Short mmCIF file of C-alpha atoms in Angstrom, two decimals:
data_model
loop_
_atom_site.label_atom_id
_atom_site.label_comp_id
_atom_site.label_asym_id
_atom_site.label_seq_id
_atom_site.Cartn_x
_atom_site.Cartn_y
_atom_site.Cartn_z
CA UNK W 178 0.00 0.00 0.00
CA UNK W 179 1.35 3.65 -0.94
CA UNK W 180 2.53 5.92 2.11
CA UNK W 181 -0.11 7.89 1.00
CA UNK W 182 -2.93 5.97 1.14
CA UNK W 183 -2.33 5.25 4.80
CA UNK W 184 -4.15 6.52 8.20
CA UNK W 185 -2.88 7.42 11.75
CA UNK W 186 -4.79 8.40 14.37
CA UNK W 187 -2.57 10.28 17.23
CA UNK W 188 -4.65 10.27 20.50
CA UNK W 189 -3.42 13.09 22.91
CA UNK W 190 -4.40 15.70 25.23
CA UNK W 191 -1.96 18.02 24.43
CA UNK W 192 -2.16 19.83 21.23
CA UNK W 193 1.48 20.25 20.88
CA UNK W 194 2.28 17.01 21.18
CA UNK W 195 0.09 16.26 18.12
CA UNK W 196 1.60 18.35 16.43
CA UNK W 197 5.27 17.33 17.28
CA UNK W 198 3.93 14.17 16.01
CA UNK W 199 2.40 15.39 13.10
CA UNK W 200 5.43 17.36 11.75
CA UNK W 201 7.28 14.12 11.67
CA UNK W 202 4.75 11.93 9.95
CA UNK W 203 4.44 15.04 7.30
CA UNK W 204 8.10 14.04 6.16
CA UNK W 205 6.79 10.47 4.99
CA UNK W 206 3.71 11.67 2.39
CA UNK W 207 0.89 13.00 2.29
CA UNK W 208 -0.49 10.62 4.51
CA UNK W 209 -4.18 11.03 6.26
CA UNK W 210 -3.74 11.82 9.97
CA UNK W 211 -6.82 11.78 12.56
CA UNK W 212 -6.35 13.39 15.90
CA UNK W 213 -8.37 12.76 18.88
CA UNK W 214 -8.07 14.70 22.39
CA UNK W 215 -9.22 12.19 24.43
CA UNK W 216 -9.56 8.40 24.88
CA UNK W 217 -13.16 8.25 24.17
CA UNK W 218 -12.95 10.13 21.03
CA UNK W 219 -9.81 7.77 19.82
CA UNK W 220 -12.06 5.05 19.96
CA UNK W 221 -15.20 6.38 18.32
CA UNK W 222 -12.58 7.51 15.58
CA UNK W 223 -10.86 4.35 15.27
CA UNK W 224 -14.03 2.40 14.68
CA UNK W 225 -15.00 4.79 11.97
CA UNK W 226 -11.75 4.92 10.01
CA UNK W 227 -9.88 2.07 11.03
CA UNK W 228 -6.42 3.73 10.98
CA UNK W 229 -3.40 2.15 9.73
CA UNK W 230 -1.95 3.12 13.10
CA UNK W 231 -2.15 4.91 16.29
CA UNK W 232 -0.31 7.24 18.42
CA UNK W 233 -1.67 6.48 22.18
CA UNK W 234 -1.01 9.07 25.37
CA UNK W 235 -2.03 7.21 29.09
CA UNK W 236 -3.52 9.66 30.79
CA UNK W 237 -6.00 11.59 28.91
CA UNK W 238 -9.64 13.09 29.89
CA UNK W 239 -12.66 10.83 29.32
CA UNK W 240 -10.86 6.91 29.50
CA UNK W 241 -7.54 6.48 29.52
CA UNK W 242 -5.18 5.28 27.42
CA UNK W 243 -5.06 1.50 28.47
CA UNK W 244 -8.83 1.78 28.42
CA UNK W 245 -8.39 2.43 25.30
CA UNK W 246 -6.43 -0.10 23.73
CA UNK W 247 -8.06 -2.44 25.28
CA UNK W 248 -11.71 -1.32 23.47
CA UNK W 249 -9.86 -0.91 20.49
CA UNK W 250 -8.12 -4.03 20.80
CA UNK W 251 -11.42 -5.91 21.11
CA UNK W 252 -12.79 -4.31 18.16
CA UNK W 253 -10.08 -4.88 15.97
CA UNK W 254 -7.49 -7.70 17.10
CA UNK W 255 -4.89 -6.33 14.71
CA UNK W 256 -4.74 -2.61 15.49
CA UNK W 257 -1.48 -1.16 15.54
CA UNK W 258 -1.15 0.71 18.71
CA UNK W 259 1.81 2.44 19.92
CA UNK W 260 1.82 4.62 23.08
CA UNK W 261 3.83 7.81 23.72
CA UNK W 262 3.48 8.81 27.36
CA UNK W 263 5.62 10.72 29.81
CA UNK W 264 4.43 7.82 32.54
CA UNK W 265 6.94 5.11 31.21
CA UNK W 266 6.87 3.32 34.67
CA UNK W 267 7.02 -1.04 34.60
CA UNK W 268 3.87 -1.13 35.52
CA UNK W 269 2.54 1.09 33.27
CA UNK W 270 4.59 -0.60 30.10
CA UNK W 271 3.77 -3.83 31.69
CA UNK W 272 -0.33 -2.81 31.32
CA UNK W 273 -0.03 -1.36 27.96
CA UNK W 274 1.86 -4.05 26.24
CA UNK W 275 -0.51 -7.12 27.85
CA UNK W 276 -3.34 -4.96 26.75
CA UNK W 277 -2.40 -5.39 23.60
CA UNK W 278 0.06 -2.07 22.77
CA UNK W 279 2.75 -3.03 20.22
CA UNK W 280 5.11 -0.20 21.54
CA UNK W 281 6.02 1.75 23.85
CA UNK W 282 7.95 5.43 23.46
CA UNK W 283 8.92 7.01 26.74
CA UNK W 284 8.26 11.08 26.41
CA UNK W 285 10.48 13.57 25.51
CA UNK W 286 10.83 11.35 22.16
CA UNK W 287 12.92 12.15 19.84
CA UNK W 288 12.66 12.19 16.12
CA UNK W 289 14.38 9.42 15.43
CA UNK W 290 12.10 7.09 17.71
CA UNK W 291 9.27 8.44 15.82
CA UNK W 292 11.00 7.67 12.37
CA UNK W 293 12.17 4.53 13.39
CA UNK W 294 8.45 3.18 14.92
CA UNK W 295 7.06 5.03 11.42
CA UNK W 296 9.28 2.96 9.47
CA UNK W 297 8.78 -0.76 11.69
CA UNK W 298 4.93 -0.27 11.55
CA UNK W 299 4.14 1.93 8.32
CA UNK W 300 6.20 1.77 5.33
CA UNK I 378 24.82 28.91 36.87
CA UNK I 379 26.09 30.75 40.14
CA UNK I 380 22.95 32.96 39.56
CA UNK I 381 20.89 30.41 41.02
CA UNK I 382 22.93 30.70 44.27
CA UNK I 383 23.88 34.61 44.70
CA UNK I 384 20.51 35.98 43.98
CA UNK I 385 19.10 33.66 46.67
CA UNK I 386 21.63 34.96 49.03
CA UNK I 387 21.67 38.30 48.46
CA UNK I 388 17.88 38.23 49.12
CA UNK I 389 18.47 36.06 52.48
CA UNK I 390 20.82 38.01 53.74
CA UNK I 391 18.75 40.78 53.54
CA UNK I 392 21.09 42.68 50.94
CA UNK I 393 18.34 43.31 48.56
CA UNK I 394 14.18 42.88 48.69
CA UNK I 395 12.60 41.00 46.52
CA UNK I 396 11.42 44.31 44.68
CA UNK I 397 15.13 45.16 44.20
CA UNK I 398 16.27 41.77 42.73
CA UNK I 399 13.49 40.45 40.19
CA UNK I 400 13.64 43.35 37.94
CA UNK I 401 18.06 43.03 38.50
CA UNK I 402 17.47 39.27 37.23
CA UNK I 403 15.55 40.09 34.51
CA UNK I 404 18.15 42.84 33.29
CA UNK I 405 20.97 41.00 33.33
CA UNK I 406 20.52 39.21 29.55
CA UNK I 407 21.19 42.85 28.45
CA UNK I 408 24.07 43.68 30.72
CA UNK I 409 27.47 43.52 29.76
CA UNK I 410 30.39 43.58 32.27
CA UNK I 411 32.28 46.29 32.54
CA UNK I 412 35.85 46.54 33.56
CA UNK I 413 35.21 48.32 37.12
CA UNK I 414 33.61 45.44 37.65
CA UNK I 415 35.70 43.29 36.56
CA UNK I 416 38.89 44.81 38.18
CA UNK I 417 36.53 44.42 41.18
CA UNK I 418 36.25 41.08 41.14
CA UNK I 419 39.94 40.13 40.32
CA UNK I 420 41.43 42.18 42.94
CA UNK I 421 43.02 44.31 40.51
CA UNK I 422 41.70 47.60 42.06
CA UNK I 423 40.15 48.37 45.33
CA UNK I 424 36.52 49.78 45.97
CA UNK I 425 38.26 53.00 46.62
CA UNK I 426 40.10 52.94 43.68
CA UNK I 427 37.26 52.49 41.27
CA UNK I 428 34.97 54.65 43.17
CA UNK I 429 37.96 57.12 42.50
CA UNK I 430 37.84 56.39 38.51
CA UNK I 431 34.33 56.40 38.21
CA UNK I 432 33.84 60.40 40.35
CA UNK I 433 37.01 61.16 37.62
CA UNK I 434 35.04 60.03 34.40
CA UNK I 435 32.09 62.17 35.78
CA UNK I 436 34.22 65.15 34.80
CA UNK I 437 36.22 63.76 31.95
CA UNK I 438 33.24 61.84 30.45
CA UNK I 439 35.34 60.96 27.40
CA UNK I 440 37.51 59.03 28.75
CA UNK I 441 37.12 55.28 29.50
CA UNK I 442 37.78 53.66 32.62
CA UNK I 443 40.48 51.47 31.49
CA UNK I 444 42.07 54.52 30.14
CA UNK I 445 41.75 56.44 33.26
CA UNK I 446 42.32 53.82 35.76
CA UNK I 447 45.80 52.95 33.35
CA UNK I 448 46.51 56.77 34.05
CA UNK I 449 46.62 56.71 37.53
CA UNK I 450 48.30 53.40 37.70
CA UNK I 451 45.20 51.59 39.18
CA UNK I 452 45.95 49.02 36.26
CA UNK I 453 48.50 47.66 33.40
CA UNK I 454 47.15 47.58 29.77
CA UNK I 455 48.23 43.61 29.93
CA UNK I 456 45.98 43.52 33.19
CA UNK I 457 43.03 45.18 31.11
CA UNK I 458 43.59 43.40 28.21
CA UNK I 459 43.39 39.81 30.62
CA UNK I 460 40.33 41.09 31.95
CA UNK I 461 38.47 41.73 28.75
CA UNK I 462 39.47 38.00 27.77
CA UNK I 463 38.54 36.45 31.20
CA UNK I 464 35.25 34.24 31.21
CA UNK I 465 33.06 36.19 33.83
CA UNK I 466 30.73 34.55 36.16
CA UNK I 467 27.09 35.98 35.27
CA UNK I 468 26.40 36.74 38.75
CA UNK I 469 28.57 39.95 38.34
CA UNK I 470 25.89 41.05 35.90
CA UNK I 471 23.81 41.56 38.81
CA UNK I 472 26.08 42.88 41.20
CA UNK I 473 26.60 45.74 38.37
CA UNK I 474 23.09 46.36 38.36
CA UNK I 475 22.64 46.34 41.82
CA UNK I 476 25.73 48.94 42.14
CA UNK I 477 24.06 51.03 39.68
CA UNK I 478 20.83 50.76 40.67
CA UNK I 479 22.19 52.30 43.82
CA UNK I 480 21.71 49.22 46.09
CA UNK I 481 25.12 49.02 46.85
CA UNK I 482 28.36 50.93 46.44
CA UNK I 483 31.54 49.60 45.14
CA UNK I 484 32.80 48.82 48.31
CA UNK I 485 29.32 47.15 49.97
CA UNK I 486 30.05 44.74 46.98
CA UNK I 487 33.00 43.94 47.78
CA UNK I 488 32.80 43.20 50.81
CA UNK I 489 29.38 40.32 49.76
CA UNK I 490 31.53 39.13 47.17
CA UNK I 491 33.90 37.88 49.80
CA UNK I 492 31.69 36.80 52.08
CA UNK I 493 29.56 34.67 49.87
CA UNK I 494 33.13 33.26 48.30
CA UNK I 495 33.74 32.38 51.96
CA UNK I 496 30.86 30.88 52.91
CA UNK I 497 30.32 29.14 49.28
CA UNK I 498 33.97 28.55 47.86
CA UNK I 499 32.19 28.98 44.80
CA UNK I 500 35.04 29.56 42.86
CA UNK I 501 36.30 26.30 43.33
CA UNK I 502 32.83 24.80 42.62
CA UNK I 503 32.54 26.86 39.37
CA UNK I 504 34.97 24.58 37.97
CA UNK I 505 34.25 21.61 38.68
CA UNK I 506 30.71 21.32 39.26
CA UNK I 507 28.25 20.09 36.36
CA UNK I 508 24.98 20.30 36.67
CA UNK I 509 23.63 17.56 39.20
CA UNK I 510 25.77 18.68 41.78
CA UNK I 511 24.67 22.66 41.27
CA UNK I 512 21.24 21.18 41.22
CA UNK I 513 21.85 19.31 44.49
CA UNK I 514 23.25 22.24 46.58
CA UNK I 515 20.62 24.63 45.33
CA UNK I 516 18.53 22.53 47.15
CA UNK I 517 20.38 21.97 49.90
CA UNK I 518 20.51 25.81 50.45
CA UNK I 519 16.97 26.29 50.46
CA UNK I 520 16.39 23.50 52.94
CA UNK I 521 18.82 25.91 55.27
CA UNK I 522 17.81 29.11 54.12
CA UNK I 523 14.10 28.58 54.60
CA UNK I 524 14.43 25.80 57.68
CA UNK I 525 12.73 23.20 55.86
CA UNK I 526 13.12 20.08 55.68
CA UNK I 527 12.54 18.04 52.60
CA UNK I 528 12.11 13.92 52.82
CA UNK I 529 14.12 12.01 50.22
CA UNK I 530 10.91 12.43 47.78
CA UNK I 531 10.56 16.27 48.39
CA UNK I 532 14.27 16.58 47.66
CA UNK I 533 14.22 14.03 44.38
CA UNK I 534 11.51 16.02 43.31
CA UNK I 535 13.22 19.73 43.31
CA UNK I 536 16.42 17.85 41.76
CA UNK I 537 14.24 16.69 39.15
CA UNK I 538 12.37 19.80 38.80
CA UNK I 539 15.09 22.05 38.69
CA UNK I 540 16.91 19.35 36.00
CA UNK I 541 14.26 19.88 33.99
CA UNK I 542 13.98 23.30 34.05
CA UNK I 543 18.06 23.47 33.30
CA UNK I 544 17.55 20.52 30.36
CA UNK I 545 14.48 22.07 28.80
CA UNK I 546 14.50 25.58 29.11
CA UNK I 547 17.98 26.49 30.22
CA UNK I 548 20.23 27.01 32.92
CA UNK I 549 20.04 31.37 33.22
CA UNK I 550 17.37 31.48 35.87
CA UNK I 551 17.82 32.21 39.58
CA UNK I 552 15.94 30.06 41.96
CA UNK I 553 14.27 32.41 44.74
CA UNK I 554 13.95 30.72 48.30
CA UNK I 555 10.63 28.84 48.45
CA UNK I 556 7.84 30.25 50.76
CA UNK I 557 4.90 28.56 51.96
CA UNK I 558 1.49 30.01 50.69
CA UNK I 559 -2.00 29.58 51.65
CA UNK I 560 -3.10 31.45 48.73
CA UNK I 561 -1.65 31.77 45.00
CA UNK I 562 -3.24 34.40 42.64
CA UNK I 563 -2.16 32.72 38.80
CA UNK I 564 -2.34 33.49 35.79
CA UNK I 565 -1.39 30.74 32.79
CA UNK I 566 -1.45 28.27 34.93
CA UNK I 567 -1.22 24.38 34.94
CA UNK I 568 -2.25 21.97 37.69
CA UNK I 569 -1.61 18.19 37.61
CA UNK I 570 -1.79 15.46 40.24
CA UNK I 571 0.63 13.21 41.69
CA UNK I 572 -1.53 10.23 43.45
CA UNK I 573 -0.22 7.41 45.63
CA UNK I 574 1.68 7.22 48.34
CA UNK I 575 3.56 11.23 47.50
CA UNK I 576 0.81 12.50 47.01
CA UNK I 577 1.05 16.57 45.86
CA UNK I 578 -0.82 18.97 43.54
CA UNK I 579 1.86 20.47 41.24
CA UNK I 580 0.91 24.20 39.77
CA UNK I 581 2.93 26.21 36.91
CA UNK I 582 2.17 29.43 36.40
CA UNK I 583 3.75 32.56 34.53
CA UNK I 584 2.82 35.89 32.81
CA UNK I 585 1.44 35.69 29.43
CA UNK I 586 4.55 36.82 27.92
CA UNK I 587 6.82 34.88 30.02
CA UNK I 588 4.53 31.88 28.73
CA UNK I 589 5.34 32.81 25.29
CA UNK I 590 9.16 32.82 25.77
CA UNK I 591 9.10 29.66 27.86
CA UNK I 592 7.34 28.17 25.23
CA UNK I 593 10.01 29.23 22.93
CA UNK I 594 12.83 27.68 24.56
CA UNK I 595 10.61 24.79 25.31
CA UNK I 596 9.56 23.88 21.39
CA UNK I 597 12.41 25.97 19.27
CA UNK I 598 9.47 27.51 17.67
CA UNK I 599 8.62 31.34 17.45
CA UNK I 600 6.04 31.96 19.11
CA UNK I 601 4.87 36.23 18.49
CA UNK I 602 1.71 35.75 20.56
CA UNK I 603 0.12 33.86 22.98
CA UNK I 604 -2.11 31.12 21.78
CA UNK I 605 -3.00 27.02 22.53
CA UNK I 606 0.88 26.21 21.40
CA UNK I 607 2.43 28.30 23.95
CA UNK I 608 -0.41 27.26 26.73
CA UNK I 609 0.12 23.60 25.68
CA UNK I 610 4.02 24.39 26.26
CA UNK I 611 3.14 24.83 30.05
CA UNK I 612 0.64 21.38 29.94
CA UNK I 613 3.38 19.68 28.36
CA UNK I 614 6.48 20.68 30.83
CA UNK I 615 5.05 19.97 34.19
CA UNK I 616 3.19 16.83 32.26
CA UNK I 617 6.52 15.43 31.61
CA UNK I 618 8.27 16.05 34.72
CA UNK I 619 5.61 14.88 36.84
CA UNK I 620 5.60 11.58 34.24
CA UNK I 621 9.40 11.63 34.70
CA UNK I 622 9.36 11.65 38.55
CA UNK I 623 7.15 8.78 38.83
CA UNK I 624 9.43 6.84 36.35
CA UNK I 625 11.99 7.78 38.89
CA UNK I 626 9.80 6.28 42.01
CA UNK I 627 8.93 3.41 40.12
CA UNK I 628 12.75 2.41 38.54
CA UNK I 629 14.34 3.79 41.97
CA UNK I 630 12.14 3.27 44.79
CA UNK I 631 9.41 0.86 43.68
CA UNK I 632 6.77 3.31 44.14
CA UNK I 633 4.24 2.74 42.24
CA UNK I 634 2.43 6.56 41.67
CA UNK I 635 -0.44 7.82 39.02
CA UNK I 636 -0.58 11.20 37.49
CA UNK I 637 -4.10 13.07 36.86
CA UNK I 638 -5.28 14.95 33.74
CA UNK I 639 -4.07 18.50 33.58
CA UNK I 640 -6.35 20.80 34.41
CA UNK I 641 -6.11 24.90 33.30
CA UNK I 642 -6.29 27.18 36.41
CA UNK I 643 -5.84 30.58 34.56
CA UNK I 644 -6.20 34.02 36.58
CA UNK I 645 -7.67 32.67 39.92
CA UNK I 646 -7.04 32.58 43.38
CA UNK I 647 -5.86 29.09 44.33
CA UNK I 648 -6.65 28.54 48.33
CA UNK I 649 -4.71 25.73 50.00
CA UNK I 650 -5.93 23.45 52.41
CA UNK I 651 -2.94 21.68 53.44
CA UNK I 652 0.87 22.86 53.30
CA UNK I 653 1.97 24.56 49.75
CA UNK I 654 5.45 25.54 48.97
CA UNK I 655 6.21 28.77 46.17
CA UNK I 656 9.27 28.02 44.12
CA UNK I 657 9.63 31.22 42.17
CA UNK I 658 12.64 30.91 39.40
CA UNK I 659 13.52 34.01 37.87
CA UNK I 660 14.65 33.77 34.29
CA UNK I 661 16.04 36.65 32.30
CA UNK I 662 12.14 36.45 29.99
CA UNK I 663 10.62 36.06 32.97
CA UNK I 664 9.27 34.61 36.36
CA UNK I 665 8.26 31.22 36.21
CA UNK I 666 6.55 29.99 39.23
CA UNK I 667 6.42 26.06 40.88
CA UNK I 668 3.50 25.86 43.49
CA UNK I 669 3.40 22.38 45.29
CA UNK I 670 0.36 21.39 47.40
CA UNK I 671 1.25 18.34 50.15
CA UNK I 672 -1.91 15.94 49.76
CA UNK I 673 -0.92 12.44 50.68
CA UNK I 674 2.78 12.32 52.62
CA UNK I 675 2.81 10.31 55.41
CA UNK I 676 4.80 13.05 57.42
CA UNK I 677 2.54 16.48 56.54
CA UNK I 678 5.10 18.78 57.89
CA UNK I 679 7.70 17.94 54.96
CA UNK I 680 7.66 18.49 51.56
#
């Protein structure tokens, strides 16, 4: 599948860290990107659109992040999920990868963690 | 980085109010040593002496001080020319100011500088220190300038704080001593939980346009105006180094602690029920200021 042709919903609270995100994806194509603010709105998006991938915070307004994957999870067994949170304790890796998380970036990321996930899951 | 320590002690030894330092700090981006000042601080000249050179160039305002002070023997033009090429410790920004700001004379200065070199030995910490260790005095000198004690979370917490502040916006900013508050008037401000065991409510809060350069140094971007980028700036600081400390607790301590959504508390007056600590840190755009509530510590007298 073309770059282009490819969805990814970033799920975050914080509207620069969409954007951080977004900058970085712009380098790959001209790729569709969905953005939801909190966890409840990831999921009603991910349903509808069925992104390629997503960008997961933790702890966001509405249902959290491991809430999250684990509704989106049961929707769609495959989902790509990777989560980018500032709470990178065990426990919390530990509850995001059994629910079903295929990553795991520790905030401040840098660009090349981005790139490299972009390119493992993506292209 | 000495900043962060002679500000503070200037203002605890009662050398300057807080009125008379802030708008120092914030001058000092724009100040440039001058060679009084300099001479000062070497030993080169006395208070008298430069006192002397400075009445002189009120009368022969053409001259220079270097040029003068070399006239009267005060100085070689080798010694000049090594103190134009010496590295200068920013505090002597501020002592400038201060001096011309009519705070203190030449002399008053003096006579800090080498008490706070005595007490300190900052000189010899100037060289070798790196950050952590800067980091971990400033906080030992505000648990003994403000008679607090911290526990070994409080303190991991202000080294991690202050870390933060020197890894992500930058190491020019003067930590003030922290004072408790039962009230905090904000204005962009930023509250997030830490739950668990150290349990505290952790406030940011800063001028609109100290939000906007913050937010600058934060992203790299230009920010001209203030708008959700440069308020997100704020979320996204104190969202990471509350994230960070709990990484800490957990990897270090295994503590397992929770962080709560961030929640805007712009222009209000924040009332505290239980024991809350001001951090004000002066940076040359601005004051930045670290509020932190005690909620769930086992010992409620310590931060």
């Amino acid at each position: 599948m073309n770059i282009n042709d490819r969805k990814v919903l970033i799920c975050d609270d914080s509207i620069l860290a969409r954007k951080q995100i977004k900058d970085i994806l712009a380098a790959f194509g001209d790729l569709t990107i969905l953005e939801a603010f909190d966890g409840q709105t990831a999921i009603d998006i991910y349903k509808s659109q069925k992104p390629d991938l997503v960008f997961l915070d933790i702890v966001m307004p509405k249902k959290d992040g491991n809430i999250v994957i684990k509704e989106i999870m049961a929707f769609n067994k495959d989902a790509i999920i990777v989560v980018v949170s500032s709470v990178g304790t065990h426990t919390q890796l530990k509850c995001a990868l059994e629910a079903g998380a295929a990553d795991f970036i520790q905030k401040p990321f840098s660009k090349e963690q981005m790139v490299d996930v972009i390119n493992k899951y993506l292209v | 980085m000495y900043n962060q320590f002679f500000g503070n002690y200037l203002f605890s030894k009662g050398y300057v109010t807080k009125e008379q330092l802030i708008p120092a700090l914030m001058r000092q981006k724009d100040e440039i040593v001058r060679v009084s000042t300099l001479a000062l601080y070497s030993g080169y000249m006395s208070p008298e002496e430069i006192e002397s050179i400075t009445n002189l160039q009120l009368k022969k305002d053409e001259k220079k001080f270097s040029e003068l002070a070399i006239e009267k023997g005060f100085l070689t033009q080798d010694q000049v020319l090594e103190l134009l090429d010496a590295e200068c410790p920013a505090f002597l920004t501020l002592g400038q100011i201060l001096i011309d700001n009519g705070i203190f004379t030449y002399e008053e200065f003096f006579n800090i500088l080498a008490d706070y070199r005595s007490q300190n030995e900052f000189l010899e910490l100037e060289l070798n220190a790196n950050s952590k260790d800067v980091v971990q005095s400033l906080i030992d000198n505000f648990s003994l300038l403000s008679e607090t004690s911290f526990s070994s979370f409080g303190k991991s917490y202000l080294e991690l704080l202050f870390n933060n502040f020197i890894r992500f916006i930058g190491d020019d900013f003067t930590a003030l001593l922290p004072d408790l508050c039962k009230e905090f008037p904000t204005e962009c401000c930023v509250k997030q939980s830490i739950n668990g065991s150290y349990g505290i409510n952790t406030y940011l809060s800063m001028e609109k346009s100290t939000a906007i350069a913050f937010a600058k140094r934060y992203t790299g971007e230009e920010y001209t105006e203030f708008n959700e980028f440069v308020f997100a700036s704020i979320e996204d600081f104190i969202n990471l180094h509350n994230g960070l400390f709990i990484v800490n607790a957990s990897n270090d301590h295994s503590i397992e602690l929770t962080i709560g959504i961030l929640s805007a508390e712009n222009n209000s007056l924040i009332s505290f029920t239980n024991r809350a600590y001001h951090f004000p840190v002066c940076y040359p755009f601005g004051i930045v200021h670290f509020v932190i509530e005690i909620g769930n510590i086992t010992d409620s007298a310590i931060l």
